[in-house]
XYZ file of C-alpha atoms in Angstrom:
739
model
C -19.298 1.088 -18.293
C -22.777 0.181 -17.024
C -24.977 2.527 -18.727
C -26.169 4.196 -15.653
C -22.685 5.791 -15.381
C -22.916 9.425 -16.562
C -22.268 13.061 -16.090
C -23.982 14.013 -12.807
C -24.943 15.687 -14.498
C -23.740 12.781 -16.362
C -23.018 9.901 -13.954
C -25.652 8.391 -11.745
C -27.102 5.156 -11.266
C -27.494 3.573 -7.762
C -27.409 0.121 -6.072
C -28.458 -1.702 -2.921
C -29.561 -5.131 -1.649
C -32.891 -5.462 -0.224
C -32.595 -7.882 2.644
C -35.007 -10.344 3.363
C -35.700 -9.047 6.714
C -36.524 -5.606 5.259
C -38.438 -7.117 2.405
C -40.845 -8.641 5.130
C -41.274 -5.168 6.580
C -41.672 -3.621 2.971
C -39.524 -0.723 3.945
C -35.866 -0.076 4.041
C -34.730 2.270 6.695
C -31.317 2.861 8.273
C -30.916 0.396 11.066
C -29.336 2.538 13.357
C -31.874 5.433 12.832
C -35.253 3.968 12.908
C -36.593 5.730 16.085
C -33.242 7.599 16.562
C -32.672 10.683 18.013
C -33.098 12.778 14.817
C -35.749 10.675 13.186
C -36.099 7.924 10.573
C -34.125 7.817 7.175
C -35.032 5.745 4.079
C -32.213 5.428 1.745
C -33.167 4.463 -1.930
C -30.953 3.917 -5.014
C -31.456 2.643 -8.412
C -29.260 0.005 -10.062
C -29.153 -2.670 -12.522
C -25.795 -4.432 -12.077
C -23.539 -5.309 -9.275
C -20.513 -3.461 -10.486
C -17.309 -2.724 -8.349
C -18.596 0.724 -7.632
C -21.888 -0.857 -6.398
C -19.939 -3.208 -3.964
C -18.029 -0.114 -2.764
C -21.268 1.943 -2.114
C -22.746 -1.184 -0.256
C -19.544 -1.575 1.853
C -19.588 2.095 2.829
C -23.105 1.940 3.669
C -22.697 -1.287 5.779
C -19.682 0.554 7.567
C -22.119 3.110 9.075
C -24.938 0.761 9.654
C -27.143 2.140 6.699
C -29.549 -0.203 4.774
C -30.301 0.923 1.268
C -33.257 -0.204 -0.865
C -32.406 -1.117 -4.318
C -34.730 -0.436 -7.260
C -34.136 -2.008 -10.723
C -31.496 -4.556 -9.747
C -31.111 -7.220 -12.436
C -33.551 -5.392 -14.907
C -32.517 -4.137 -18.232
C -31.809 -0.461 -17.874
C -34.265 1.686 -19.651
C -32.827 5.229 -19.113
C -30.662 5.747 -22.197
C -27.048 6.284 -22.868
C -26.533 8.782 -20.092
C -22.625 8.457 -20.253
C -22.727 10.829 -23.347
C -26.133 12.230 -23.554
C -29.139 13.224 -21.402
C -31.077 10.682 -19.932
C -32.161 8.939 -16.647
C -35.863 9.510 -16.594
C -36.337 5.881 -15.695
C -34.862 6.533 -12.355
C -37.559 9.121 -11.429
C -40.397 6.566 -12.776
C -39.080 3.644 -10.612
C -38.880 5.980 -7.630
C -42.289 7.353 -8.306
C -43.766 3.723 -7.918
C -41.778 3.022 -4.682
C -42.580 6.069 -2.958
C -46.393 5.730 -3.104
C -46.206 3.681 0.148
C -44.405 6.589 1.985
C -46.165 9.682 0.741
C -48.283 10.281 3.976
C -45.236 9.620 6.293
C -44.335 13.394 7.403
C -41.849 12.467 9.793
C -39.807 10.131 7.332
C -36.888 11.620 5.481
C -36.053 9.944 2.114
C -32.423 10.109 0.756
C -31.855 9.202 -2.928
C -28.413 8.602 -4.027
C -26.716 7.012 -7.101
C -24.516 4.231 -6.326
C -21.876 2.994 -8.871
C -20.179 6.480 -8.210
C -21.044 7.393 -4.579
C -19.840 6.343 -1.088
C -21.189 7.246 2.373
C -18.752 9.143 4.736
C -20.947 9.184 7.965
C -23.909 7.510 9.518
C -27.523 8.180 9.084
C -28.003 10.076 12.387
C -25.261 12.667 11.317
C -26.870 13.063 7.814
C -30.250 13.603 9.373
C -28.705 16.173 12.014
C -27.184 18.134 9.069
C -30.193 17.941 6.943
C -32.645 19.553 9.631
C -30.078 22.354 10.074
C -31.110 23.683 6.402
C -34.802 23.821 7.472
C -35.810 22.790 4.061
C -38.253 20.322 2.635
C -36.228 19.232 -0.262
C -32.210 19.496 -0.517
C -30.325 18.617 -3.601
C -26.632 18.452 -4.036
C -24.789 21.120 -5.878
C -22.033 21.292 -8.392
C -20.159 23.723 -10.479
C -21.405 22.713 -14.151
C -24.883 23.257 -15.476
C -26.259 20.030 -17.124
C -27.973 19.578 -19.631
C -29.465 23.014 -20.631
C -26.822 25.569 -20.160
C -29.356 28.348 -21.067
C -30.914 27.910 -17.676
C -27.855 29.601 -15.857
C -29.465 32.932 -15.613
C -32.662 31.631 -13.935
C -30.793 30.427 -10.952
C -30.623 32.324 -7.835
C -27.226 33.908 -7.249
C -24.811 32.421 -4.918
C -22.331 34.417 -3.018
C -20.261 31.467 -1.940
C -20.743 27.825 -2.868
C -21.514 25.518 -5.854
C -24.245 27.196 -7.977
C -26.155 24.468 -9.923
C -28.272 21.302 -8.856
C -27.088 17.960 -9.202
C -29.610 15.054 -9.143
C -27.288 12.239 -8.179
C -27.764 13.135 -4.245
C -31.005 14.620 -2.809
C -33.142 13.986 0.185
C -36.369 15.467 1.702
C -39.414 14.653 3.807
C -41.395 11.748 2.253
C -44.466 13.611 1.227
C -42.237 16.110 -0.675
C -40.155 13.488 -2.328
C -43.247 11.787 -3.596
C -44.602 15.277 -4.711
C -41.188 15.970 -6.519
C -41.121 12.647 -8.566
C -44.902 13.228 -9.483
C -44.378 16.727 -10.215
C -44.785 16.304 -13.867
C -44.670 13.370 -16.248
C -41.039 12.248 -17.576
C -40.356 9.716 -20.184
C -37.932 7.004 -19.263
C -35.437 8.465 -21.741
C -35.996 11.892 -20.383
C -33.329 13.594 -18.256
C -33.790 13.440 -14.711
C -31.390 16.279 -13.983
C -33.283 18.537 -16.192
C -36.618 17.325 -14.640
C -35.632 18.374 -11.143
C -33.932 21.664 -12.234
C -37.382 22.804 -13.412
C -38.907 21.843 -10.281
C -36.050 23.788 -8.241
C -36.432 26.826 -10.517
C -40.248 26.881 -10.359
C -40.991 25.690 -6.910
C -37.977 26.575 -4.660
C -39.532 29.153 -2.624
C -43.095 27.647 -2.236
C -41.734 24.338 -1.642
C -38.604 25.379 0.353
C -36.312 23.692 -1.970
C -32.584 24.301 -1.315
C -29.270 23.400 -2.731
C -26.502 22.079 -0.484
C -24.145 24.781 -1.891
C -21.187 24.431 0.303
C -21.286 20.530 0.561
C -22.307 20.343 4.111
C -23.688 16.848 3.432
C -23.296 16.162 -0.489
C -20.073 16.572 -2.316
C -20.020 16.259 -6.011
C -16.503 15.992 -7.458
C -16.923 17.112 -10.928
C -15.353 20.631 -11.021
C -14.325 20.454 -7.348
C -11.489 17.868 -7.192
C -9.144 20.472 -5.964
C -11.461 21.494 -3.210
C -11.243 18.345 -1.163
C -8.770 16.174 0.547
C -8.533 13.491 3.214
C -8.306 14.557 6.723
C -6.817 12.084 9.215
C -7.816 11.897 12.970
C -6.205 9.029 14.495
C -7.335 5.831 12.953
C -10.017 7.775 11.242
C -10.125 9.375 7.838
C -12.657 12.040 6.832
C -13.084 14.224 3.604
C -12.507 17.680 4.131
C -13.780 20.492 1.851
C -10.933 22.913 2.287
C -12.805 25.670 0.170
C -15.831 26.005 2.331
C -14.433 24.232 5.483
C -17.114 21.593 5.530
C -16.857 17.763 6.219
C -19.440 16.127 3.796
C -21.469 12.998 4.604
C -21.679 11.497 0.980
C -19.247 11.859 -2.019
C -20.041 11.497 -5.572
C -17.755 11.183 -8.441
C -20.068 12.651 -10.964
C -19.218 13.425 -14.615
C -15.570 12.849 -15.293
C -14.504 12.545 -11.848
C -14.615 8.790 -11.577
C -10.814 8.727 -11.258
C -10.968 11.245 -8.594
C -13.461 9.230 -6.744
C -11.439 6.244 -6.806
C -8.503 8.074 -5.601
C -10.156 9.659 -2.687
C -11.981 6.277 -1.554
C -8.437 4.897 -1.195
C -8.506 6.717 1.999
C -12.141 7.432 2.928
C -14.162 6.344 4.519
C -11.625 5.014 7.017
C -9.902 3.114 4.526
C -6.289 4.124 5.032
C -4.764 6.376 7.715
C -1.257 7.259 8.997
C -2.007 5.708 12.315
C -3.670 2.219 11.008
C -2.293 2.030 7.671
C -4.314 0.137 5.065
C -7.478 -0.869 6.883
C -9.261 -2.201 3.592
C -6.324 -4.479 3.005
C -7.597 -6.822 5.558
C -11.182 -7.103 4.181
C -12.594 -9.587 1.634
C -9.252 -11.661 1.551
C -8.858 -15.197 -0.103
C -7.384 -17.809 1.966
C -5.342 -20.778 0.766
C -5.617 -22.552 4.267
C -7.026 -26.090 4.194
C -6.797 -26.277 0.218
C -5.256 -29.419 -1.456
C -3.219 -28.771 -4.518
C -6.176 -30.032 -6.646
C -8.333 -27.116 -4.988
C -6.009 -24.452 -5.895
C -7.328 -22.008 -8.610
C -6.308 -22.642 -12.162
C -3.879 -19.727 -13.341
C -2.922 -18.916 -16.782
C 0.543 -17.265 -16.620
C 0.733 -15.045 -19.858
C 4.290 -14.121 -20.748
C 4.813 -11.352 -23.338
C 8.221 -10.925 -24.890
C 8.155 -7.762 -27.173
C 11.892 -6.836 -27.829
C 15.402 -8.130 -26.852
C 15.449 -8.078 -23.188
C 18.356 -8.052 -20.843
C 18.576 -10.696 -18.005
C 16.120 -12.884 -19.736
C 17.479 -16.034 -18.568
C 17.037 -14.488 -14.907
C 13.453 -13.475 -16.044
C 12.623 -17.279 -17.064
C 14.130 -18.462 -13.825
C 11.872 -16.324 -11.684
C 8.713 -17.664 -13.662
C 9.746 -21.239 -12.692
C 10.427 -20.237 -9.137
C 6.876 -18.663 -8.631
C 5.749 -20.605 -5.584
C 2.457 -22.167 -6.981
C 1.806 -25.818 -7.972
C 3.011 -26.002 -11.638
C -0.035 -28.465 -12.297
C -2.361 -25.643 -11.707
C -0.495 -23.333 -14.089
C -1.117 -23.105 -17.852
C 1.766 -21.138 -19.527
C 1.162 -18.961 -22.641
C 4.202 -17.328 -24.233
C 3.986 -14.694 -27.038
C 7.389 -13.954 -28.261
C 7.764 -11.201 -30.998
C 11.643 -11.129 -30.355
C 13.535 -13.621 -32.622
C 16.648 -12.898 -30.581
C 14.977 -14.878 -27.770
C 13.570 -17.475 -29.952
C 16.153 -20.563 -29.097
C 16.119 -19.744 -25.781
C 12.488 -19.921 -25.326
C 12.234 -23.263 -27.309
C 14.971 -24.670 -24.908
C 13.000 -23.418 -22.087
C 10.036 -25.202 -23.156
C 11.952 -28.345 -23.949
C 13.558 -28.424 -20.294
C 10.900 -26.667 -18.235
C 7.721 -27.007 -20.121
C 6.756 -30.508 -18.730
C 6.555 -28.902 -15.084
C 3.552 -27.005 -16.159
C 0.043 -28.230 -16.897
C 0.345 -27.030 -20.522
C 2.515 -24.545 -22.587
C 1.392 -22.644 -25.627
C 3.830 -20.331 -27.512
C 3.094 -17.913 -30.044
C 6.210 -17.579 -32.401
C 7.634 -14.440 -34.033
C 7.026 -16.109 -37.282
C 3.171 -15.572 -36.633
C 3.961 -11.931 -36.725
C 1.027 -10.974 -34.405
C 1.364 -7.499 -33.030
C 1.513 -6.742 -29.311
C -2.209 -6.211 -28.968
C -3.308 -9.196 -31.119
C -0.919 -11.416 -28.943
C -2.452 -10.118 -25.744
C -5.940 -10.871 -27.197
C -4.951 -14.352 -28.094
C -3.915 -14.804 -24.470
C -7.155 -13.814 -23.140
C -8.872 -16.075 -25.742
C -6.626 -19.131 -24.563
C -7.369 -18.268 -21.087
C -11.161 -18.424 -21.799
C -10.640 -21.698 -23.634
C -9.151 -23.219 -20.798
C -11.515 -21.800 -18.284
C -8.801 -20.438 -16.199
C -9.771 -18.942 -12.925
C -7.022 -16.277 -12.974
C -5.041 -14.751 -15.694
C -1.592 -13.606 -14.656
C -0.053 -11.335 -17.236
C 3.780 -10.737 -17.001
C 6.123 -8.698 -19.622
C 9.574 -9.873 -19.987
C 10.951 -6.636 -18.555
C 9.540 -7.486 -15.085
C 11.870 -9.383 -12.746
C 9.564 -11.084 -10.320
C 12.128 -11.521 -7.360
C 9.365 -12.465 -4.993
C 8.333 -16.143 -5.488
C 5.197 -15.604 -3.341
C 3.915 -12.810 -5.431
C 1.235 -14.828 -7.297
C -0.408 -16.119 -4.052
C -0.166 -12.563 -2.366
C -2.047 -11.063 -5.308
C -4.605 -13.925 -5.046
C -5.053 -13.390 -1.363
C -6.151 -9.762 -2.090
C -9.249 -11.039 -3.735
C -9.688 -7.972 -6.162
C -10.934 -8.358 -9.702
C -7.678 -6.657 -11.069
C -4.543 -6.295 -9.087
C -0.975 -5.372 -9.955
C 2.210 -5.710 -7.514
C 4.151 -2.548 -7.478
C 7.112 -2.815 -9.593
C 9.436 0.168 -10.694
C 12.909 0.684 -12.095
C 15.311 0.548 -9.293
C 16.444 4.154 -7.955
C 13.805 5.695 -10.123
C 10.204 6.836 -10.071
C 9.162 5.040 -13.363
C 6.741 2.199 -12.250
C 3.842 0.115 -13.474
C 0.990 2.393 -12.533
C -0.584 5.742 -13.044
C -2.124 7.621 -10.064
C -4.091 9.967 -12.161
C -5.084 10.712 -15.917
C -5.163 14.147 -17.711
C -8.107 15.168 -19.808
C -6.785 13.034 -22.765
C -6.564 9.808 -20.824
C -2.869 9.939 -20.491
C -0.360 9.979 -17.489
C -0.909 12.372 -14.675
C 0.815 12.220 -11.485
C -1.402 11.831 -8.397
C -0.599 13.739 -5.392
C 0.417 10.227 -3.489
C 2.318 8.809 -6.393
C 5.753 9.360 -5.124
C 4.534 8.082 -1.556
C 3.431 5.102 -3.046
C 6.287 4.165 -5.223
C 8.706 4.698 -2.390
C 6.436 2.895 -0.083
C 6.210 5.633 2.389
C 2.438 4.922 2.011
C 1.784 1.194 1.870
C -1.568 -0.357 1.012
C -3.925 -1.346 -1.685
C -4.740 1.591 -4.099
C -7.569 1.823 -6.698
C -5.689 3.355 -9.670
C -6.614 4.153 -13.439
C -3.833 2.420 -15.093
C -1.567 -0.499 -14.436
C 0.756 -2.271 -16.820
C 3.705 -4.751 -17.036
C 2.354 -7.321 -14.468
C -1.022 -8.027 -13.058
C -3.527 -10.469 -12.043
C -7.330 -10.663 -13.399
C -9.884 -12.761 -12.232
C -11.202 -15.146 -14.790
C -14.834 -14.050 -14.075
C -13.749 -10.653 -15.295
C -12.431 -11.793 -18.709
C -15.630 -13.803 -19.199
C -18.058 -11.288 -18.175
C -19.989 -9.961 -20.959
C -17.777 -8.873 -24.042
C -14.026 -9.944 -23.632
C -11.630 -7.174 -22.670
C -9.779 -5.745 -25.556
C -6.273 -4.607 -26.089
C -6.707 -3.519 -29.665
C -7.289 0.118 -30.775
C -5.499 1.743 -33.663
C -2.733 4.225 -32.492
C -2.948 3.386 -28.742
C -0.602 1.411 -26.535
C -2.225 -2.054 -25.707
C -1.924 -1.428 -21.857
C -3.788 1.899 -22.428
C -6.564 0.233 -24.264
C -7.205 -2.618 -21.698
C -7.239 -0.092 -18.962
C -9.858 2.043 -20.607
C -11.871 -1.012 -21.169
C -11.723 -1.966 -17.713
C -12.579 1.672 -16.668
C -15.410 2.029 -18.961
C -16.793 -1.306 -17.737
C -16.547 -0.207 -14.153
C -13.995 -2.676 -13.193
C -11.541 -1.420 -10.403
C -7.837 -1.920 -10.859
C -5.674 -2.082 -7.653
C -1.998 -1.369 -7.177
C -0.477 -3.521 -4.212
C 2.598 -2.264 -2.346
C 1.927 -3.609 1.242
C 5.136 -5.671 0.967
C 8.615 -4.254 0.526
C 9.409 -6.058 -2.806
C 7.823 -8.013 -5.463
C 10.321 -7.274 -8.139
C 11.305 -4.601 -10.464
C 11.537 -3.444 -14.189
C 14.489 -3.580 -16.313
C 15.370 -1.171 -18.990
C 15.183 -2.543 -22.349
C 16.299 0.724 -24.232
C 19.913 0.732 -25.565
C 20.490 -3.136 -24.915
C 23.342 -4.226 -27.082
C 22.858 -7.551 -28.797
C 26.009 -8.036 -30.688
C 28.165 -9.692 -28.129
C 28.212 -13.250 -26.934
C 27.295 -12.219 -23.300
C 25.211 -9.003 -23.703
C 24.012 -8.750 -20.145
C 27.797 -7.842 -19.206
C 27.260 -4.749 -20.978
C 24.315 -3.514 -18.753
C 26.269 -2.160 -15.908
C 24.876 1.326 -16.336
C 21.330 0.595 -17.649
C 20.390 -2.059 -15.142
C 22.874 -1.950 -12.409
C 20.593 -3.921 -9.786
C 20.387 -6.861 -12.064
C 23.949 -6.572 -13.300
C 25.321 -6.848 -9.705
C 23.000 -9.713 -8.931
C 24.471 -11.648 -11.658
C 28.043 -10.305 -11.911
C 29.260 -9.294 -8.556
C 30.525 -11.774 -6.023
C 27.683 -12.611 -3.505
C 29.633 -11.725 -0.478
C 31.411 -8.498 -2.029
C 29.244 -6.041 -0.251
C 29.633 -7.647 3.068
C 33.521 -7.452 2.734
C 33.258 -3.916 1.715
C 31.552 -3.096 5.075
C 34.724 -4.589 6.852
C 37.265 -2.553 8.683
C 40.649 -2.620 6.904
C 42.129 -4.669 9.697
C 39.577 -7.434 8.915
C 40.547 -7.924 5.278
C 42.816 -10.882 3.985
C 46.385 -9.762 3.473
C 48.244 -12.639 2.056
C 51.510 -10.530 1.622
C 52.561 -7.081 2.854
C 50.193 -4.252 1.739
C 48.580 -6.910 -0.752
C 44.932 -7.408 -0.022
C 42.632 -10.190 -1.154
C 38.613 -10.048 -1.607
C 35.944 -11.198 -3.805
C 34.728 -8.985 -6.386
C 33.319 -10.611 -9.385
C 30.949 -13.695 -9.540
C 31.942 -17.051 -11.117
C 29.402 -16.226 -13.948
C 31.305 -12.829 -14.684
C 34.574 -14.612 -14.827
C 33.353 -17.239 -17.107
C 31.577 -14.919 -19.371
C 34.547 -12.595 -19.472
C 36.795 -15.553 -20.698
C 34.270 -16.557 -23.214
C 33.867 -13.140 -24.608
C 37.672 -12.923 -24.994
C 38.006 -16.431 -26.519
C 34.925 -15.453 -28.808
C 36.854 -12.416 -30.030
C 40.144 -14.414 -30.247
C 42.602 -11.822 -31.250
C 45.159 -12.574 -28.702
C 48.449 -10.471 -28.630
C 51.778 -12.223 -29.598
C 53.357 -11.601 -26.286
C 56.275 -9.908 -27.950
C 57.630 -6.548 -27.116
C 56.312 -5.051 -30.165
C 52.449 -3.942 -29.614
C 50.775 -1.684 -32.128
C 47.810 -1.209 -29.382
C 50.085 0.981 -27.428
C 51.123 4.460 -27.608
C 54.863 4.093 -29.115
C 54.109 0.266 -30.103
C 56.421 -1.210 -27.405
C 55.501 -3.109 -24.206
C 58.462 -3.511 -21.654
C 56.842 -6.724 -19.924
C 54.604 -8.243 -22.514
C 51.800 -10.747 -22.118
C 49.466 -12.756 -24.322
C 46.444 -10.548 -23.728
C 43.277 -8.836 -25.081
C 42.511 -5.362 -24.097
C 39.052 -4.291 -22.734
C 38.928 -1.435 -25.625
C 39.223 -4.098 -28.242
C 36.040 -5.763 -27.273
C 34.286 -2.331 -26.607
C 34.343 -2.751 -23.055
C 36.855 -0.319 -21.582
C 34.108 2.454 -20.457
C 32.308 -0.161 -18.687
C 35.342 -1.532 -17.026
C 36.354 1.835 -15.865
C 32.893 2.418 -14.400
C 33.455 -0.870 -12.506
C 36.680 0.330 -11.158
C 35.049 3.451 -9.728
C 32.101 1.655 -8.260
C 33.397 -1.326 -6.853
C 37.306 -1.041 -6.584
C 37.935 2.554 -5.389
C 35.881 2.334 -2.284
C 38.041 -0.517 -1.018
C 41.113 0.853 -2.142
C 40.422 4.102 0.124
C 39.678 1.709 3.035
C 42.769 -0.538 2.958
C 45.150 2.331 1.767
C 43.836 5.257 4.087
C 44.684 8.667 2.704
C 44.902 7.677 -0.752
C 41.741 8.724 -2.801
C 41.813 6.982 -6.046
C 40.609 8.293 -9.208
C 40.093 4.765 -10.486
C 41.365 5.421 -13.967
C 43.289 3.006 -15.921
C 44.766 2.928 -19.361
C 45.843 -0.694 -19.266
C 42.903 -3.117 -18.485
C 43.519 -6.521 -20.040
C 42.647 -10.291 -19.719
C 45.929 -12.289 -19.598
C 46.027 -15.924 -20.954
C 48.891 -18.184 -19.515
C 49.406 -21.610 -20.697
C 52.592 -23.730 -21.111
C 52.642 -23.963 -25.052
C 52.305 -20.089 -25.268
C 53.316 -17.755 -22.479
C 53.526 -19.758 -19.168
C 54.918 -16.988 -16.957
C 55.871 -13.410 -16.598
C 59.358 -12.017 -15.647
C 59.901 -9.796 -12.477
C 58.611 -6.260 -13.078
C 56.929 -3.129 -11.579
C 53.333 -1.972 -12.901
C 52.780 1.280 -14.416
C 50.316 2.053 -11.838
C 49.827 3.503 -8.314
C 47.960 0.270 -7.512
C 46.998 -3.005 -9.288
C 44.086 -5.389 -9.307
C 44.638 -8.822 -10.620
C 41.418 -11.020 -10.654
C 41.582 -14.607 -10.873
C 38.982 -15.831 -13.729
C 39.196 -19.561 -13.530
C 39.957 -22.283 -10.991
C 43.258 -23.391 -9.799
C 43.738 -27.156 -9.531
C 41.002 -27.682 -12.101
C 41.378 -25.489 -15.015
C 45.256 -25.289 -14.596
C 48.064 -26.013 -12.334
C 50.862 -23.954 -11.154
C 50.831 -20.102 -11.629
C 50.250 -17.401 -9.129
C 52.068 -14.250 -8.117
C 55.409 -13.907 -6.146
C 56.087 -10.346 -4.530
C 59.991 -10.587 -4.630
C 60.951 -8.087 -2.082
C 58.721 -9.749 0.614
C 59.445 -13.484 -0.678
C 55.697 -13.933 -0.558
C 53.567 -15.847 -3.128
C 49.761 -16.186 -3.771
C 48.752 -19.170 -5.524
C 45.382 -20.554 -6.221
C 43.385 -17.457 -5.777
C 39.556 -18.337 -5.893
C 37.603 -17.487 -8.981
C 36.362 -13.832 -8.834
C 38.775 -12.823 -6.149
C 41.381 -10.129 -6.691
C 44.780 -9.188 -5.516
C 45.160 -5.458 -4.875
C 48.748 -4.213 -4.427
C 50.938 -1.169 -5.070
C 52.252 -1.074 -8.537
C 55.037 1.397 -9.450
C 57.495 1.314 -6.330
C 57.315 -1.359 -3.690
C 55.967 -4.322 -5.032
C 58.432 -5.876 -7.473
C 56.831 -9.197 -8.602
C 56.448 -11.974 -11.182
C 53.853 -14.239 -12.808
C 54.765 -17.899 -11.551
C 54.888 -20.778 -14.151
C 51.667 -22.290 -15.246
C 52.482 -25.863 -15.704
C 49.214 -27.298 -17.169
C 46.081 -26.224 -18.619
C 44.978 -22.345 -19.018
C 44.942 -19.706 -16.684
C 43.190 -16.417 -17.350
C 43.451 -13.333 -15.098
C 41.919 -9.802 -15.453
C 44.550 -6.908 -14.717
C 44.160 -3.271 -14.285
C 46.922 -0.672 -13.783
C 44.970 1.868 -11.779
C 45.974 5.592 -11.480
C 49.024 5.259 -13.546
């Protein structure tokens, strides 16, 4: 953090640009107020660096037509480490030198503000109007905490209502008194400016007519008062309302430890976001790709971090490939700590790597910690002179190919797209921090995650996926992920906050992607993603449910395909699922004999046996029962109205038909209320013959498409047989439902 940020008692420093025009005049007064109804206002601040807070301050001043004169810009800070200890006397000494030229201008009002943690909320005319109601020569902001000498508390005049103690981050007065104030007594550069003005107030308040803005009519300090204020929306305008004292302040100061609270409030004020206008700030300072050739596109390093075995990893890699950005402008960095994914990443590099400008992989054998790997990524980005660093964890499915360009267009130092776990409030950002720097929920967190409020939000913590400008990485000391005992994302976010770098969360668009759950991921199967039907339902559906299943589900029963009486056909499983299920069963390999004796069944006897493997043999029965409840029962209730299925089945099995084993199945009834029979491979390609014949209706169904199911009554009316498979191998999945 720039050294001028301190408690406002601690926090302070200020900023501004002295325009060429005003330099010629050798005076900086608010453009709209020189000669205005309420007189002239000169705004002065001290700042040494153009931080993000500085830029925000200047934007708010410009918004209200206020010109600010900056002292100390690009100079080395001389006021000590005021973030943790007293200091800031250098500000007073700079101001003393500057105010000599105005000391005799009795009608001029001078306003001093810090800047890294200050924003304007109204124009100069409003500020002057309020100031003159105090009938004071000098007016200081007030706060709840006394700094730095708490022993002076008893010397303060009693306050019946309001904040009792002086804060020197915001103050104003007539020019002669402002000059007298800064020359009241000598102060060392390392001396404390707040203590300096505290003594002035306590000793001269009556003779000089010095007052405190106890009820925040002009100045609102946040430290110790966060719960007193909230945004108030009036059409397309957003104001700051002090609900405790029913005032509408004109300047907001995030003094002390209130920086996060200030960042939160400035998501709304001044006029940054309203219910009527939405995100006003989202339209400013944007970067445009219009007119750029591919060679002009910024160079991006996409940094992928694989920490643990992760479900739907193939899909994750495919989404990286599908990012809509010239691959010749992307350098790919992968830190893989999961040996489970080693071969897949190596194949990815072999197959896809040539598309990118370069590919660098840190393998598990290097045994780098997560933090070490992320620091290595930053170093690689610096070495490549990248213009952007795009960090993506393997648990993020970036389903929007435009996401990288969308983030670039926002033109912010650090910006993350909102991603969350589907159907949950778990996301990749925190809206607030507690006193220990850990997660706390902001008042708008739920609204942002649910996209009931859309915009660009200054937040204290982001993770999983984010874009950083290269200049942020290269500026000063490189950002750092390593700190013993702390999560690497918490460390880097604290690093950014301490350096005054703003982090933004973007949820302006409906979908950028989502986070998958990696906990409890089973890795002992051939196709482990099949087991993720509970943990990652959205990804499971995308991979394993037939693409047109849900549109079929919306149909009226009359519009379902009915190849035979009361026999319905519809798509339910994807071709990928069908293939994976076959491969899982063949990988398991313990097919039944096809004889009546079957030790897997109660009683040990099967009346109409098939060559099969039961779902419970491969540890999948509970997953399949969940599938029946979620995807089969709703259609059953639609096509067989009046029957409400429990979707329970004891018999769930994959059948294998082939001429040299069991090629057909004799006529029989199923031990079920209704049965589903899902085709797992392709008629005419994988096998010939086969199919089901419903004898009572003399109706056969042959060549059912892969992933489609037949649903038919089981126990009473639909006596049926399995037709002869004449060539190849036919696989079907069968469930006897509600036995």
